PDB file of C-alpha atoms in Angstrom:
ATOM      1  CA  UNK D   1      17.642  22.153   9.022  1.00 94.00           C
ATOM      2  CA  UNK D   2      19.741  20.867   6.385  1.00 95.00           C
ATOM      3  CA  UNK D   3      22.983  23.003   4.916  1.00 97.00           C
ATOM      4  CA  UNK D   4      23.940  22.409   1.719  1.00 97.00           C
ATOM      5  CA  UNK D   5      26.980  24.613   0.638  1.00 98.00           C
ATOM      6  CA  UNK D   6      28.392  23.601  -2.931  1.00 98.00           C
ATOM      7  CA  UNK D   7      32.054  24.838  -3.938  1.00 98.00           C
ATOM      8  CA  UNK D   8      33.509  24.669  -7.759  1.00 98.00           C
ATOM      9  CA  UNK D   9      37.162  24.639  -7.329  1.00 97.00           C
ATOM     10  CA  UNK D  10      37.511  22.764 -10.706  1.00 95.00           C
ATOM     11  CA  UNK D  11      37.758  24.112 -13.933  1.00 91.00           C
ATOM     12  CA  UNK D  12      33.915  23.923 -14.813  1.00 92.00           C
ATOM     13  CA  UNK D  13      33.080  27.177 -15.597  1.00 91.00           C
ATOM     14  CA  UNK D  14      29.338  26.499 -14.397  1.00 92.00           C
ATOM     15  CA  UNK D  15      27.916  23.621 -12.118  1.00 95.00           C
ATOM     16  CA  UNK D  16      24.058  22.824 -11.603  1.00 94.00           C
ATOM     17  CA  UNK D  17      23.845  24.172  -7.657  1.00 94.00           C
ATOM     18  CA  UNK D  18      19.919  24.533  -6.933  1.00 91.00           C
ATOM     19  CA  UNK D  19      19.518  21.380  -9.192  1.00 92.00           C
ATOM     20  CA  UNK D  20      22.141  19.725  -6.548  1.00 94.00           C
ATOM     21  CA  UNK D  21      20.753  21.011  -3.911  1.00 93.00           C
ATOM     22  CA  UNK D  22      17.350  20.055  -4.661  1.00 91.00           C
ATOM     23  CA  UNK D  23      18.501  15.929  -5.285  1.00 93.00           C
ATOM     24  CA  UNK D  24      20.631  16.398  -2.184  1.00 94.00           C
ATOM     25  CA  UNK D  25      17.867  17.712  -0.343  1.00 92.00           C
ATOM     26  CA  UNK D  26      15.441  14.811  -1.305  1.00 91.00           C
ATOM     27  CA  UNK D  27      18.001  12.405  -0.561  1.00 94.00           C
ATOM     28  CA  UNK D  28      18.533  13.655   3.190  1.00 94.00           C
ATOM     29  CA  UNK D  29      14.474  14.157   3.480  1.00 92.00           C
ATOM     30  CA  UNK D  30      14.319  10.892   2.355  1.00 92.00           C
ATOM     31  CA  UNK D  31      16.192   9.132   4.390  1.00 95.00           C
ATOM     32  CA  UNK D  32      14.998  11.048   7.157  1.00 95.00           C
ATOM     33  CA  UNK D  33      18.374  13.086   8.037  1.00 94.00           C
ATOM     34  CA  UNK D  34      16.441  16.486   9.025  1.00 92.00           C
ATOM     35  CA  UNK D  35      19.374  18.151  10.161  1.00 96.00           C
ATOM     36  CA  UNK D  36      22.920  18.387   8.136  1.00 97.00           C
ATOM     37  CA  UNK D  37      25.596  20.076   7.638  1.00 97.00           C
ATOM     38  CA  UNK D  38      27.183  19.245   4.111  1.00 98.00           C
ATOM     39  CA  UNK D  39      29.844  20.773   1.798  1.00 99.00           C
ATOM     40  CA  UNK D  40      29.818  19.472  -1.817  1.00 99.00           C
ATOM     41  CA  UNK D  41      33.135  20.520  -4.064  1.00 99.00           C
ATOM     42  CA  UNK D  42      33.613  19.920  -7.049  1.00 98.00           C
ATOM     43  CA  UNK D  43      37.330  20.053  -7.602  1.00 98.00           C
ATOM     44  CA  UNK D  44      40.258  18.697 -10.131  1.00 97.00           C
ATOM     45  CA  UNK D  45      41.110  14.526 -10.617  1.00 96.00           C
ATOM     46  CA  UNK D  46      44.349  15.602  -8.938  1.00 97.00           C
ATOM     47  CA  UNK D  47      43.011  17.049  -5.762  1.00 97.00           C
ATOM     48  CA  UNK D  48      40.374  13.927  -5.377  1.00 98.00           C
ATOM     49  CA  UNK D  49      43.384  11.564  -6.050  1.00 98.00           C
ATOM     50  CA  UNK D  50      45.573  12.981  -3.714  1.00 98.00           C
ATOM     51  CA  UNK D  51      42.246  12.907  -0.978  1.00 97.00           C
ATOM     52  CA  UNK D  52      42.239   9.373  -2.246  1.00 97.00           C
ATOM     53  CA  UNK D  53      45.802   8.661  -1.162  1.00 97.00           C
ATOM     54  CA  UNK D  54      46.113  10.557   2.038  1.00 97.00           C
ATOM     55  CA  UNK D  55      42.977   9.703   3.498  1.00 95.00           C
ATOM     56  CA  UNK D  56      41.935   5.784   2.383  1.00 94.00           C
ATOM     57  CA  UNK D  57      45.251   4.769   0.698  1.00 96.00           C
ATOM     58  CA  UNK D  58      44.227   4.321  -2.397  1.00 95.00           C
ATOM     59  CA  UNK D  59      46.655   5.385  -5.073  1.00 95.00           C
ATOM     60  CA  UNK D  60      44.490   6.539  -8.086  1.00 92.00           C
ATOM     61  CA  UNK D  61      42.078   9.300  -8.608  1.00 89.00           C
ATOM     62  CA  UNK D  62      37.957   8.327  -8.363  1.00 95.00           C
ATOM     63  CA  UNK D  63      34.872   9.936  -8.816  1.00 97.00           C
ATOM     64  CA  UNK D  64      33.499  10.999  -5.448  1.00 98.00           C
ATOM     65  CA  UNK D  65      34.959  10.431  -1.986  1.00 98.00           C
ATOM     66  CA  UNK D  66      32.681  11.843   1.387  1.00 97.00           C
ATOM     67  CA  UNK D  67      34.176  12.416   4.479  1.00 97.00           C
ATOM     68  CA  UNK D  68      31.507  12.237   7.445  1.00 95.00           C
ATOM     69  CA  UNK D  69      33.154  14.631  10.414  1.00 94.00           C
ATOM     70  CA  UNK D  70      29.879  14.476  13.041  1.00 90.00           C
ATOM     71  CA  UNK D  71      27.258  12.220  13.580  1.00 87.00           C
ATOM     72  CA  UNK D  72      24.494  14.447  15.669  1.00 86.00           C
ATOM     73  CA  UNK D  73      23.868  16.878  13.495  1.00 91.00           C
ATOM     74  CA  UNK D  74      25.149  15.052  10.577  1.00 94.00           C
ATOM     75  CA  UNK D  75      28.348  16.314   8.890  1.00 96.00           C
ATOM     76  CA  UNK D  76      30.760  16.275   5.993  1.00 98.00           C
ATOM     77  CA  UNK D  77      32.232  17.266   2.985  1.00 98.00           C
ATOM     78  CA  UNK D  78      31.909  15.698  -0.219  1.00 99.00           C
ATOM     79  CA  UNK D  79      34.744  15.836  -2.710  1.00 99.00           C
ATOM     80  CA  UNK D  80      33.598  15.057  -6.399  1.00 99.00           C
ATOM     81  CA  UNK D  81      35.973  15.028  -9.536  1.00 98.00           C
ATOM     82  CA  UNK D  82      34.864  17.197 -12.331  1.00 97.00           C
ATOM     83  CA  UNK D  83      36.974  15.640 -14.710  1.00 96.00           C
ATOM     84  CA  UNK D  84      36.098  11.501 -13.839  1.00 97.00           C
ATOM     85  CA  UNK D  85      32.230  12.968 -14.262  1.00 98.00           C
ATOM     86  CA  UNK D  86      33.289  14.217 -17.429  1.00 97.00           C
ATOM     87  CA  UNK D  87      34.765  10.971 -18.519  1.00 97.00           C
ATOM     88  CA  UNK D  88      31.549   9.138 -16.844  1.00 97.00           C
ATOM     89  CA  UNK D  89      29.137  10.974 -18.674  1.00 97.00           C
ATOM     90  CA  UNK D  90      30.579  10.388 -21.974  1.00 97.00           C
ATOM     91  CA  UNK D  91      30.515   6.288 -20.958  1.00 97.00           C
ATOM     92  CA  UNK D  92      27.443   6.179 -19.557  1.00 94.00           C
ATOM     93  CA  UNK D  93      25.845   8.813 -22.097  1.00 95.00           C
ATOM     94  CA  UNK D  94      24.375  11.249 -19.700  1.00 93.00           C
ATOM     95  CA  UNK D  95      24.996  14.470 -20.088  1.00 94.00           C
ATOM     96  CA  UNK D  96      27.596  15.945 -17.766  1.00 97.00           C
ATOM     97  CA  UNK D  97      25.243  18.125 -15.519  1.00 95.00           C
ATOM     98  CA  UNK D  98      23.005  14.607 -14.981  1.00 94.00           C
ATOM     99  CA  UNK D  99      26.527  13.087 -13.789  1.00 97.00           C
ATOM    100  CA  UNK D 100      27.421  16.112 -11.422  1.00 97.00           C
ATOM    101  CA  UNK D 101      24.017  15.684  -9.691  1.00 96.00           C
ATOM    102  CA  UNK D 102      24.142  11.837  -9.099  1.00 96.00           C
ATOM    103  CA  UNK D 103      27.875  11.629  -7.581  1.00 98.00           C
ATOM    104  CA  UNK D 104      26.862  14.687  -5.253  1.00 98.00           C
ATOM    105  CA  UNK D 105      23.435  12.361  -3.975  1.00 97.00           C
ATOM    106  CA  UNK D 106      26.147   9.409  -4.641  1.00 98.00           C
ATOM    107  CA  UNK D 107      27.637  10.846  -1.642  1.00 98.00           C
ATOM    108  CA  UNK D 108      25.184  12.410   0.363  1.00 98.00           C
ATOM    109  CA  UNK D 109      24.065   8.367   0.485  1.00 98.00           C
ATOM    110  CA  UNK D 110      27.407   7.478   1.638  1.00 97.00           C
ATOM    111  CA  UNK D 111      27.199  10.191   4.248  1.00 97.00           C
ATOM    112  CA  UNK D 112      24.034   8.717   5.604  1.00 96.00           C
ATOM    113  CA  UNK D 113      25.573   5.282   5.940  1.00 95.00           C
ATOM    114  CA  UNK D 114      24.801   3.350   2.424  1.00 97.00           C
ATOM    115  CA  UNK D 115      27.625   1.310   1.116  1.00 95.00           C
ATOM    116  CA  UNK D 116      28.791  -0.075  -2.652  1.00 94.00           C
ATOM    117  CA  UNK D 117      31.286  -2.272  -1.704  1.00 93.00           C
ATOM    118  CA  UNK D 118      29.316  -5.090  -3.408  1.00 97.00           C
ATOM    119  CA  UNK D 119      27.171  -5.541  -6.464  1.00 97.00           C
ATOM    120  CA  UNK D 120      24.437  -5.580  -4.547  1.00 98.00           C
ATOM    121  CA  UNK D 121      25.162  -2.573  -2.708  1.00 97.00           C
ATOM    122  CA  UNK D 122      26.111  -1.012  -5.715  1.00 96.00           C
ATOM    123  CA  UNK D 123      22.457  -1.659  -7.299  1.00 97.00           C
ATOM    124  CA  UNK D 124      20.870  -0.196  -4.236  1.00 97.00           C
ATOM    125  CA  UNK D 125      22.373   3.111  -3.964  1.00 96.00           C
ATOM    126  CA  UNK D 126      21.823   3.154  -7.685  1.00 94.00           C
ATOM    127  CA  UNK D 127      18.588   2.841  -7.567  1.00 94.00           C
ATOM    128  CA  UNK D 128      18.243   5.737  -4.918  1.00 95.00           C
ATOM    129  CA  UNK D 129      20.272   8.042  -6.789  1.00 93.00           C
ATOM    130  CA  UNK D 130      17.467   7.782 -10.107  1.00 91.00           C
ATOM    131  CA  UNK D 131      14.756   8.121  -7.412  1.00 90.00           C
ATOM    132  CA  UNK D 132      16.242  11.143  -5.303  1.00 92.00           C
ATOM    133  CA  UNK D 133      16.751  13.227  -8.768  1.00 88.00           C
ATOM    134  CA  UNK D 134      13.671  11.858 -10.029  1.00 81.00           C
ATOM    135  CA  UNK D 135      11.999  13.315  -7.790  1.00 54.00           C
ATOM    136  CA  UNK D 136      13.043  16.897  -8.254  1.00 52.00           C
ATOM    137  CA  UNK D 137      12.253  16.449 -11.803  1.00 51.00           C
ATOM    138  CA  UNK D 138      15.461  16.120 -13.165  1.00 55.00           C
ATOM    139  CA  UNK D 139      15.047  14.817 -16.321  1.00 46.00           C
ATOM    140  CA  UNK D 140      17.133  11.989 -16.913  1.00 41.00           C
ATOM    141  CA  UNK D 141      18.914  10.812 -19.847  1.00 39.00           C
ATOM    142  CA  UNK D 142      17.507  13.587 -21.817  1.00 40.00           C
TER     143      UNK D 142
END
């Protein structure tokens, strides 16, 4: 079974949840995680930044940060900045929606075990993330 629970504790006064849960969904299926456990909140730069410093010592906000907590089922939490996707989806001209849905399958693919600590990496997981919401229809860069 896979658990998706989503949480808006930014100031976005809506967020896309079934369209979220449907790319997260893929993703998992995809990668053939059948049974997980995941929280997804969307919360403020300051509340990612401080995750950012506590947790991996990194003293700056970013977009998306997942913490895996069990390996059998598979469990975390995903912590996603509403305010860097807002900033991202004006630079890379999607719209922001499009942006909320790729960080959350962003790191549903870190949960699994990808990495984008190199270019290469980075290209990969990209690459996913288009196919994943692809898949559900999302229409991207529309």
């Amino acid at each position: 079974m896979i658990d998706i629970k989503i949480f808006n504790k930014s100031n976005l006064s809506r967020i896309p949840r079934k369209k979220i849960e449907n790319a997260v969904k893929a993703g998992f299926i995809g990668e053939k995680c059948n049974e997980v456990e995941v929280r997804i909140i969307y919360d403020t730069d300051e509340a990612v930044h401080q995750l950012n410093r506590e947790y991996l010592g990194h003293d700056y906000p970013t977009d998306v940060i997942t913490f895996p907590l069990e390996e059998r089922p598979l469990e975390g939490e995903i912590y996603i900045s509403a305010e860097t996707a807002a900033r991202q989806a004006e630079e890379y001209e999607e719209t922001l929606n499009e942006v909320l849905i790729r960080l959350a399958v962003h790191g549903a693919l870190h949960l699994v075990g990808y990495d984008d600590d190199t270019d290469e990496k980075k290209s990969k997981m990209n690459t996913l993330e288009t196919h994943y919401m692809t898949e559900e229809n999302l229409q991207l860069n529309k």
